[in-house]
Amino acid sequence: MSTNLVAARPDIQALQASLIRDVANAGMGRNDVLRFWFGESDQPTPGFIREAAMASLAEGETFYSQNLGRPYLREAIAGYLGNLHRTTVEPNRIAAVGSGVSGLMIAAQMVLSPGDRVVAVTPLWPNIVEIPRILGAEVVRVPLTVANGKWSLDLDRLLEALTPDTRLTIINSPNNPTGWTIEEDQVDAVLAHCRKHGIWVLSDDVYERLVHDPQRRSAPSFLRRYEPGDRIISVNSFSKAWSMTGWRVGWLATPETLSNDLTKVIEYNTSCILEPVQRAATAALTEGEPTVAKLRKELSDTRKLLVDELSRIPGVSVPDAGGAMYVFFRIEGFDDTLALAKRLVEEAGLGLAPGGAFGSEGQGWLRWCHAVDPAKLRDGVGRLKAFLGR
């Protein structure tokens, strides 16, 4: 028998395991734990979306479909994006994929090679920054800061990091976990810089509809500024705005010149996605604006409730933010928030995500998903107060 170590390659061994899962695993199976650790609504997918999938199943639509998705779904996505961003998006730029995270992986596979330099605005959902590392790329982090009580981007620092040898920049706005949302002039500055140096922009737009400003339909967008020849890839998902986390369906909007190669990469990843899911996704886009509006109103209300309650607790800091479904906050005197998050599960029955899961910049912070019933939030804050009181 060989004595050589049987193991994954070093790049895989070096990946950081999800600390969110680490905490959640400690609390799963316990009925007394309030779960705010994952980024999802506590409401099931709306009935009209589920019914579209059930009708498809009843019709026996269970066969392979096109790599890029059925034409009707690609056309629906293109029409939705064109209307949302007041621009023209051709269906040949769209690929429907098996989840937003699958879209991120496929996008990275399309443009990254081992040794490439990637710049990401952080803290950030760990999946996004670990994907380039799986492919052997180097990730440089540009941290957000808190300025005047609000999460902010140091634009000069980002542009300085986007050197001519950078292959890709990753921007998630609204941001998970902070809720930071990029400004229109910042989009213009980053895009002009990336055009000048030939840098790809990977825009994670999963939360673009979940902005707190009721006057905005969506967050400022790179996709809205796309011109032929631009190196812009937008990744999106049905998970958040339409409460479809378990369905695992999303899309990519890419330059039209990537279409043929994208077909190959999707074939070698997942081949295609289930047609009943595509029917459900189409229904979400064509009938779902009231659903999105309802969720946005609920998130506005629950965010205000949670921020107000947390702000009354001595030693708690809650910076303002422009979007998403999270409050990213810190408690004075608790720097190891992985240990704190595990204690909160064990001692208070309160499940929050540790900030360190989103990178070193998040150490000392906690993420609380507020896409839940207000009564749960009040109960959760009460448990936090009781824990701190002890």
Tab-separated table of C-alpha atoms in Angstrom:
chain	number	residue	atom	x	y	z
A	1	MET	CA	0.000	0.000	0.000
A	2	SER	CA	1.257	3.485	-0.903
A	3	THR	CA	2.332	5.686	2.003
A	4	ASN	CA	1.735	8.868	0.000
A	5	LEU	CA	-0.890	11.188	1.474
A	6	VAL	CA	-4.240	10.882	-0.322
A	7	ALA	CA	-5.520	14.436	-0.475
A	8	ALA	CA	-6.989	17.165	-2.664
A	9	ARG	CA	-4.587	19.499	-4.444
A	10	PRO	CA	-3.072	22.296	-2.313
A	11	ASP	CA	-5.303	25.072	-3.712
A	12	ILE	CA	-8.346	23.147	-2.514
A	13	GLN	CA	-6.894	22.335	0.877
A	14	ALA	CA	-6.140	26.042	1.365
A	15	LEU	CA	-9.776	27.091	0.871
A	16	GLN	CA	-11.572	28.442	3.926
A	17	ALA	CA	-14.524	26.329	5.003
A	18	SER	CA	-17.745	28.278	5.509
A	19	LEU	CA	-17.857	29.666	9.037
A	20	ILE	CA	-21.567	30.350	8.531
A	21	ARG	CA	-22.092	26.635	8.088
A	22	ASP	CA	-19.859	26.028	11.088
A	23	VAL	CA	-22.234	28.016	13.285
A	24	ALA	CA	-25.390	26.705	11.596
A	25	ASN	CA	-24.274	23.108	12.046
A	26	ALA	CA	-24.007	23.773	15.768
A	27	GLY	CA	-27.652	24.839	15.877
A	28	MET	CA	-29.385	22.685	13.269
A	29	GLY	CA	-31.689	20.130	14.783
A	30	ARG	CA	-32.479	22.365	17.754
A	31	ASN	CA	-36.043	23.654	17.729
A	32	ASP	CA	-35.240	26.351	20.267
A	33	VAL	CA	-32.839	28.281	17.990
A	34	LEU	CA	-33.967	31.358	16.054
A	35	ARG	CA	-32.197	31.131	12.692
A	36	PHE	CA	-30.939	34.357	11.153
A	37	TRP	CA	-27.632	32.971	9.831
A	38	PHE	CA	-28.559	32.312	6.184
A	39	GLY	CA	-29.576	34.924	3.621
A	40	GLU	CA	-33.129	33.931	2.821
A	41	SER	CA	-36.701	34.930	3.546
A	42	ASP	CA	-38.671	32.867	6.029
A	43	GLN	CA	-41.565	32.830	3.525
A	44	PRO	CA	-41.971	30.077	0.898
A	45	THR	CA	-41.816	30.838	-2.826
A	46	PRO	CA	-45.054	32.551	-3.980
A	47	GLY	CA	-47.798	30.238	-5.182
A	48	PHE	CA	-47.927	31.394	-8.811
A	49	ILE	CA	-44.240	30.494	-9.221
A	50	ARG	CA	-44.708	27.045	-7.665
A	51	GLU	CA	-47.786	26.450	-9.820
A	52	ALA	CA	-45.818	27.126	-13.015
A	53	ALA	CA	-43.338	24.411	-12.027
A	54	MET	CA	-46.092	21.970	-11.084
A	55	ALA	CA	-47.846	22.496	-14.418
A	56	SER	CA	-44.574	21.814	-16.212
A	57	LEU	CA	-44.060	18.612	-14.241
A	58	ALA	CA	-47.630	17.546	-15.026
A	59	GLU	CA	-46.864	18.057	-18.725
A	60	GLY	CA	-43.819	15.812	-18.427
A	61	GLU	CA	-41.220	18.501	-19.187
A	62	THR	CA	-38.395	16.537	-17.602
A	63	PHE	CA	-35.921	16.221	-20.482
A	64	TYR	CA	-32.602	17.869	-21.331
A	65	SER	CA	-32.825	21.451	-22.531
A	66	GLN	CA	-30.423	23.877	-24.221
A	67	ASN	CA	-27.155	24.634	-22.403
A	68	LEU	CA	-27.952	28.344	-22.205
A	69	GLY	CA	-31.562	27.775	-21.132
A	70	ARG	CA	-34.837	27.600	-23.020
A	71	PRO	CA	-35.350	30.495	-25.459
A	72	TYR	CA	-38.506	31.610	-23.626
A	73	LEU	CA	-36.571	32.067	-20.359
A	74	ARG	CA	-33.616	33.826	-21.999
A	75	GLU	CA	-36.046	36.194	-23.758
A	76	ALA	CA	-37.861	36.851	-20.467
A	77	ILE	CA	-34.590	37.641	-18.680
A	78	ALA	CA	-33.438	39.918	-21.500
A	79	GLY	CA	-36.753	41.766	-21.497
A	80	TYR	CA	-36.745	42.109	-17.732
A	81	LEU	CA	-33.196	43.516	-17.682
A	82	GLY	CA	-33.867	45.861	-20.575
A	83	ASN	CA	-36.914	47.285	-18.834
A	84	LEU	CA	-35.215	47.504	-15.427
A	85	HIS	CA	-32.075	49.248	-16.682
A	86	ARG	CA	-33.609	51.248	-19.534
A	87	THR	CA	-31.360	49.668	-22.122
A	88	THR	CA	-31.399	46.949	-24.770
A	89	VAL	CA	-30.311	43.478	-23.747
A	90	GLU	CA	-30.332	40.855	-26.491
A	91	PRO	CA	-31.257	37.260	-25.548
A	92	ASN	CA	-27.982	36.031	-27.093
A	93	ARG	CA	-26.173	37.697	-24.172
A	94	ILE	CA	-28.136	35.674	-21.590
A	95	ALA	CA	-27.439	32.262	-20.100
A	96	ALA	CA	-29.754	30.673	-17.541
A	97	VAL	CA	-27.727	28.658	-15.038
A	98	GLY	CA	-28.236	26.459	-11.995
A	99	SER	CA	-27.973	29.166	-9.295
A	100	GLY	CA	-26.152	32.445	-8.832
A	101	VAL	CA	-23.125	30.736	-7.303
A	102	SER	CA	-22.921	28.430	-10.324
A	103	GLY	CA	-22.969	31.569	-12.470
A	104	LEU	CA	-20.060	32.999	-10.478
A	105	MET	CA	-18.035	29.825	-10.980
A	106	ILE	CA	-18.799	29.679	-14.702
A	107	ALA	CA	-17.929	33.361	-15.148
A	108	ALA	CA	-14.602	32.829	-13.377
A	109	GLN	CA	-13.860	29.772	-15.504
A	110	MET	CA	-14.498	31.841	-18.623
A	111	VAL	CA	-11.876	34.503	-17.888
A	112	LEU	CA	-9.405	33.346	-15.205
A	113	SER	CA	-6.207	31.315	-15.465
A	114	PRO	CA	-3.831	30.182	-12.709
A	115	GLY	CA	-1.793	33.114	-11.420
A	116	ASP	CA	-4.244	35.805	-12.559
A	117	ARG	CA	-4.767	38.804	-10.279
A	118	VAL	CA	-8.292	39.425	-8.991
A	119	VAL	CA	-9.383	42.470	-6.970
A	120	ALA	CA	-12.502	42.195	-4.783
A	121	VAL	CA	-14.338	44.761	-2.684
A	122	THR	CA	-14.687	43.179	0.757
A	123	PRO	CA	-15.952	41.954	3.224
A	124	LEU	CA	-17.724	39.584	0.898
A	125	TRP	CA	-19.726	36.376	0.773
A	126	PRO	CA	-16.970	33.751	1.017
A	127	ASN	CA	-18.045	31.793	-2.068
A	128	ILE	CA	-17.200	34.733	-4.325
A	129	VAL	CA	-13.587	35.124	-3.200
A	130	GLU	CA	-12.875	31.406	-2.852
A	131	ILE	CA	-13.963	30.613	-6.432
A	132	PRO	CA	-10.958	32.402	-8.044
A	133	ARG	CA	-8.681	30.602	-5.583
A	134	ILE	CA	-10.099	27.244	-6.718
A	135	LEU	CA	-8.891	28.221	-10.200
A	136	GLY	CA	-5.437	29.182	-8.922
A	137	ALA	CA	-5.910	32.957	-9.115
A	138	GLU	CA	-4.670	35.472	-6.536
A	139	VAL	CA	-7.295	37.572	-4.746
A	140	VAL	CA	-6.458	41.094	-3.526
A	141	ARG	CA	-8.966	42.533	-1.054
A	142	VAL	CA	-10.041	46.201	-0.926
A	143	PRO	CA	-12.003	46.690	2.302
A	144	LEU	CA	-15.019	48.893	2.769
A	145	THR	CA	-14.874	51.404	5.608
A	146	VAL	CA	-17.381	53.049	7.907
A	147	ALA	CA	-17.490	56.806	7.227
A	148	ASN	CA	-20.013	59.168	8.806
A	149	GLY	CA	-21.891	56.216	10.221
A	150	LYS	CA	-22.340	54.475	6.857
A	151	TRP	CA	-20.599	51.696	4.932
A	152	SER	CA	-18.468	53.389	2.266
A	153	LEU	CA	-16.049	52.599	-0.547
A	154	ASP	CA	-12.623	54.240	-0.715
A	155	LEU	CA	-12.736	54.720	-4.479
A	156	ASP	CA	-9.147	55.932	-4.763
A	157	ARG	CA	-7.924	52.833	-2.939
A	158	LEU	CA	-9.890	50.574	-5.277
A	159	LEU	CA	-8.617	52.282	-8.427
A	160	GLU	CA	-5.066	52.107	-7.104
A	161	ALA	CA	-5.485	48.364	-6.584
A	162	LEU	CA	-6.792	47.906	-10.141
A	163	THR	CA	-3.338	47.805	-11.707
A	164	PRO	CA	-2.847	47.139	-15.431
A	165	ASP	CA	-1.915	43.519	-14.688
A	166	THR	CA	-5.279	42.892	-12.960
A	167	ARG	CA	-7.442	40.418	-14.839
A	168	LEU	CA	-10.761	40.787	-12.992
A	169	THR	CA	-12.492	42.917	-10.380
A	170	ILE	CA	-15.445	41.596	-8.369
A	171	ILE	CA	-18.056	44.011	-7.056
A	172	ASN	CA	-21.139	42.873	-5.149
A	173	SER	CA	-23.638	45.713	-4.706
A	174	PRO	CA	-25.744	45.791	-2.626
A	175	ASN	CA	-23.133	43.956	-0.671
A	176	ASN	CA	-23.410	40.792	1.353
A	177	PRO	CA	-22.799	41.166	4.313
A	178	THR	CA	-22.711	44.953	4.851
A	179	GLY	CA	-25.491	46.212	2.584
A	180	TRP	CA	-23.093	48.797	1.084
A	181	THR	CA	-24.382	49.985	-2.276
A	182	ILE	CA	-22.190	51.534	-4.967
A	183	GLU	CA	-22.952	55.069	-6.184
A	184	GLU	CA	-23.593	56.013	-9.817
A	185	ASP	CA	-20.415	58.093	-10.104
A	186	GLN	CA	-18.380	55.242	-8.610
A	187	VAL	CA	-19.709	52.872	-11.268
A	188	ASP	CA	-18.632	55.364	-13.930
A	189	ALA	CA	-15.141	55.746	-12.435
A	190	VAL	CA	-14.522	52.019	-12.019
A	191	LEU	CA	-15.795	51.210	-15.502
A	192	ALA	CA	-13.690	53.926	-17.150
A	193	HIS	CA	-10.602	52.627	-15.337
A	194	CYS	CA	-11.320	49.012	-16.287
A	195	ARG	CA	-11.954	49.954	-19.920
A	196	LYS	CA	-8.609	51.760	-20.010
A	197	HIS	CA	-6.664	48.753	-18.704
A	198	GLY	CA	-8.718	45.912	-20.198
A	199	ILE	CA	-9.889	44.600	-16.800
A	200	TRP	CA	-12.950	42.363	-16.591
A	201	VAL	CA	-15.768	43.463	-14.269
A	202	LEU	CA	-17.715	40.685	-12.544
A	203	SER	CA	-20.780	42.332	-11.065
A	204	ASP	CA	-22.694	40.235	-8.531
A	205	ASP	CA	-26.168	41.760	-8.840
A	206	VAL	CA	-28.131	39.269	-6.749
A	207	TYR	CA	-29.428	42.000	-4.413
A	208	GLU	CA	-29.856	44.760	-7.011
A	209	ARG	CA	-33.635	44.992	-6.505
A	210	LEU	CA	-33.339	45.024	-2.702
A	211	VAL	CA	-32.434	48.682	-2.219
A	212	HIS	CA	-33.803	50.712	0.693
A	213	ASP	CA	-34.475	53.897	-1.322
A	214	PRO	CA	-38.123	53.601	-2.447
A	215	GLN	CA	-37.407	55.943	-5.373
A	216	ARG	CA	-35.005	53.442	-6.937
A	217	ARG	CA	-36.111	50.340	-8.825
A	218	SER	CA	-32.616	48.888	-8.536
A	219	ALA	CA	-29.070	49.633	-7.444
A	220	PRO	CA	-26.624	51.508	-9.727
A	221	SER	CA	-25.610	49.097	-12.459
A	222	PHE	CA	-22.609	48.266	-14.634
A	223	LEU	CA	-24.968	46.391	-16.949
A	224	ARG	CA	-26.877	49.582	-17.692
A	225	ARG	CA	-23.652	51.092	-19.068
A	226	TYR	CA	-22.643	48.120	-21.202
A	227	GLU	CA	-21.357	48.860	-24.693
A	228	PRO	CA	-20.112	46.323	-27.264
A	229	GLY	CA	-16.506	45.516	-26.466
A	230	ASP	CA	-16.909	45.978	-22.709
A	231	ARG	CA	-15.628	43.252	-20.432
A	232	ILE	CA	-18.663	43.144	-18.130
A	233	ILE	CA	-20.292	40.010	-16.750
A	234	SER	CA	-23.371	40.383	-14.570
A	235	VAL	CA	-24.390	37.450	-12.377
A	236	ASN	CA	-27.871	37.320	-10.897
A	237	SER	CA	-30.190	34.916	-9.131
A	238	PHE	CA	-33.859	34.292	-8.471
A	239	SER	CA	-33.059	33.368	-4.869
A	240	LYS	CA	-33.490	36.679	-3.078
A	241	ALA	CA	-35.964	39.021	-4.792
A	242	TRP	CA	-38.398	36.193	-5.613
A	243	SER	CA	-37.791	34.007	-2.511
A	244	MET	CA	-36.500	31.056	-4.575
A	245	THR	CA	-33.377	30.050	-2.646
A	246	GLY	CA	-33.948	26.307	-2.914
A	247	TRP	CA	-34.730	26.306	-6.626
A	248	ARG	CA	-31.099	26.931	-7.625
A	249	VAL	CA	-31.608	29.072	-10.699
A	250	GLY	CA	-29.900	32.248	-11.869
A	251	TRP	CA	-28.474	33.869	-14.959
A	252	LEU	CA	-25.453	35.455	-16.593
A	253	ALA	CA	-25.460	38.538	-18.814
A	254	THR	CA	-22.226	38.576	-20.821
A	255	PRO	CA	-20.742	40.128	-23.952
A	256	GLU	CA	-22.332	38.523	-27.009
A	257	THR	CA	-18.928	37.265	-28.155
A	258	LEU	CA	-18.789	34.859	-25.194
A	259	SER	CA	-21.908	32.916	-26.142
A	260	ASN	CA	-20.313	30.013	-28.028
A	261	ASP	CA	-17.640	29.390	-25.415
A	262	LEU	CA	-20.151	29.837	-22.603
A	263	THR	CA	-22.189	27.010	-24.089
A	264	LYS	CA	-19.187	24.707	-23.799
A	265	VAL	CA	-18.340	25.684	-20.225
A	266	ILE	CA	-21.945	25.179	-19.070
A	267	GLU	CA	-22.031	21.799	-20.825
A	268	TYR	CA	-18.994	20.680	-18.859
A	269	ASN	CA	-20.380	21.983	-15.562
A	270	THR	CA	-24.086	21.189	-15.364
A	271	SER	CA	-25.209	20.783	-19.018
A	272	CYS	CA	-28.599	22.430	-18.382
A	273	ILE	CA	-31.244	23.123	-15.762
A	274	LEU	CA	-34.568	21.394	-15.130
A	275	GLU	CA	-37.365	22.758	-17.302
A	276	PRO	CA	-39.995	23.059	-14.534
A	277	VAL	CA	-37.511	25.365	-12.779
A	278	GLN	CA	-37.200	27.389	-15.989
A	279	ARG	CA	-40.998	27.684	-16.184
A	280	ALA	CA	-41.065	28.877	-12.575
A	281	ALA	CA	-38.311	31.409	-13.238
A	282	THR	CA	-40.172	32.757	-16.265
A	283	ALA	CA	-43.316	33.199	-14.193
A	284	ALA	CA	-41.292	35.056	-11.554
A	285	LEU	CA	-40.060	37.553	-14.151
A	286	THR	CA	-43.299	38.055	-16.051
A	287	GLU	CA	-45.724	38.115	-13.100
A	288	GLY	CA	-43.525	38.843	-10.111
A	289	GLU	CA	-43.211	42.623	-9.795
A	290	PRO	CA	-45.856	42.754	-7.023
A	291	THR	CA	-43.870	40.057	-5.203
A	292	VAL	CA	-40.659	42.095	-5.424
A	293	ALA	CA	-42.451	45.261	-4.285
A	294	LYS	CA	-43.972	43.428	-1.316
A	295	LEU	CA	-40.610	42.014	-0.238
A	296	ARG	CA	-38.927	45.409	-0.537
A	297	LYS	CA	-41.561	46.997	1.714
A	298	GLU	CA	-41.202	44.198	4.249
A	299	LEU	CA	-37.409	44.510	4.256
A	300	SER	CA	-37.639	48.272	4.755
A	301	ASP	CA	-39.876	47.720	7.774
A	302	THR	CA	-37.865	44.879	9.307
A	303	ARG	CA	-34.562	46.670	8.811
A	304	LYS	CA	-35.862	49.749	10.598
A	305	LEU	CA	-37.200	47.613	13.433
A	306	LEU	CA	-33.928	45.710	13.860
A	307	VAL	CA	-31.662	48.749	13.574
A	308	ASP	CA	-33.779	50.706	16.044
A	309	GLU	CA	-33.770	47.846	18.549
A	310	LEU	CA	-30.048	47.113	18.238
A	311	SER	CA	-29.130	50.793	18.465
A	312	ARG	CA	-30.743	50.974	21.907
A	313	ILE	CA	-28.327	48.355	23.280
A	314	PRO	CA	-25.244	49.940	24.899
A	315	GLY	CA	-22.026	49.117	23.055
A	316	VAL	CA	-23.701	48.093	19.794
A	317	SER	CA	-22.670	49.833	16.527
A	318	VAL	CA	-24.927	49.600	13.456
A	319	PRO	CA	-23.612	51.451	10.365
A	320	ASP	CA	-26.143	52.520	7.748
A	321	ALA	CA	-26.287	50.840	4.337
A	322	GLY	CA	-28.144	51.118	1.047
A	323	GLY	CA	-29.547	47.653	0.417
A	324	ALA	CA	-29.671	43.843	0.741
A	325	MET	CA	-31.383	41.987	3.609
A	326	TYR	CA	-28.793	42.176	6.371
A	327	VAL	CA	-27.704	44.255	9.318
A	328	PHE	CA	-23.937	44.054	9.861
A	329	PHE	CA	-23.189	45.195	13.394
A	330	ARG	CA	-20.658	44.865	16.169
A	331	ILE	CA	-20.776	44.617	19.945
A	332	GLU	CA	-18.076	46.379	21.932
A	333	GLY	CA	-15.809	43.936	23.760
A	334	PHE	CA	-16.424	40.957	21.450
A	335	ASP	CA	-13.656	40.645	18.865
A	336	ASP	CA	-13.826	36.895	18.178
A	337	THR	CA	-17.271	36.753	16.637
A	338	LEU	CA	-17.026	33.101	15.622
A	339	ALA	CA	-16.747	32.225	19.290
A	340	LEU	CA	-19.475	34.753	20.073
A	341	ALA	CA	-21.813	33.342	17.398
A	342	LYS	CA	-21.361	29.829	18.793
A	343	ARG	CA	-22.027	31.054	22.324
A	344	LEU	CA	-25.183	32.814	21.147
A	345	VAL	CA	-26.438	29.559	19.655
A	346	GLU	CA	-25.584	27.531	22.736
A	347	GLU	CA	-26.559	29.988	25.463
A	348	ALA	CA	-29.258	32.156	23.882
A	349	GLY	CA	-30.764	30.083	21.073
A	350	LEU	CA	-29.847	32.893	18.665
A	351	GLY	CA	-28.355	32.017	15.258
A	352	LEU	CA	-26.314	34.778	13.613
A	353	ALA	CA	-23.535	34.654	11.007
A	354	PRO	CA	-20.025	35.491	12.281
A	355	GLY	CA	-18.406	38.422	10.492
A	356	GLY	CA	-15.157	36.538	10.066
A	357	ALA	CA	-16.947	34.293	7.562
A	358	PHE	CA	-16.728	37.219	5.137
A	359	GLY	CA	-12.994	37.766	5.520
A	360	SER	CA	-10.644	39.325	8.025
A	361	GLU	CA	-12.373	42.703	7.587
A	362	GLY	CA	-15.491	41.180	9.129
A	363	GLN	CA	-13.789	40.001	12.295
A	364	GLY	CA	-15.553	41.595	15.251
A	365	TRP	CA	-18.853	41.909	13.365
A	366	LEU	CA	-22.048	39.853	13.145
A	367	ARG	CA	-24.519	39.536	10.266
A	368	TRP	CA	-28.238	39.349	10.999
A	369	CYS	CA	-30.653	38.504	8.165
A	370	HIS	CA	-33.856	40.465	8.720
A	371	ALA	CA	-36.012	38.936	5.918
A	372	VAL	CA	-38.231	37.383	8.578
A	373	ASP	CA	-41.387	37.971	10.572
A	374	PRO	CA	-41.032	41.039	12.846
A	375	ALA	CA	-42.010	38.967	15.874
A	376	LYS	CA	-38.963	36.763	15.337
A	377	LEU	CA	-36.732	39.825	15.232
A	378	ARG	CA	-38.138	41.144	18.496
A	379	ASP	CA	-37.657	37.749	20.103
A	380	GLY	CA	-34.098	37.599	18.773
A	381	VAL	CA	-33.203	41.045	20.098
A	382	GLY	CA	-34.665	40.077	23.438
A	383	ARG	CA	-32.445	37.013	23.548
A	384	LEU	CA	-29.382	39.095	22.651
A	385	LYS	CA	-30.170	41.592	25.423
A	386	ALA	CA	-30.608	38.778	27.942
A	387	PHE	CA	-27.310	37.221	26.863
A	388	LEU	CA	-25.425	40.507	27.197
A	389	GLY	CA	-27.108	41.151	30.525
A	390	ARG	CA	-25.613	37.930	31.857
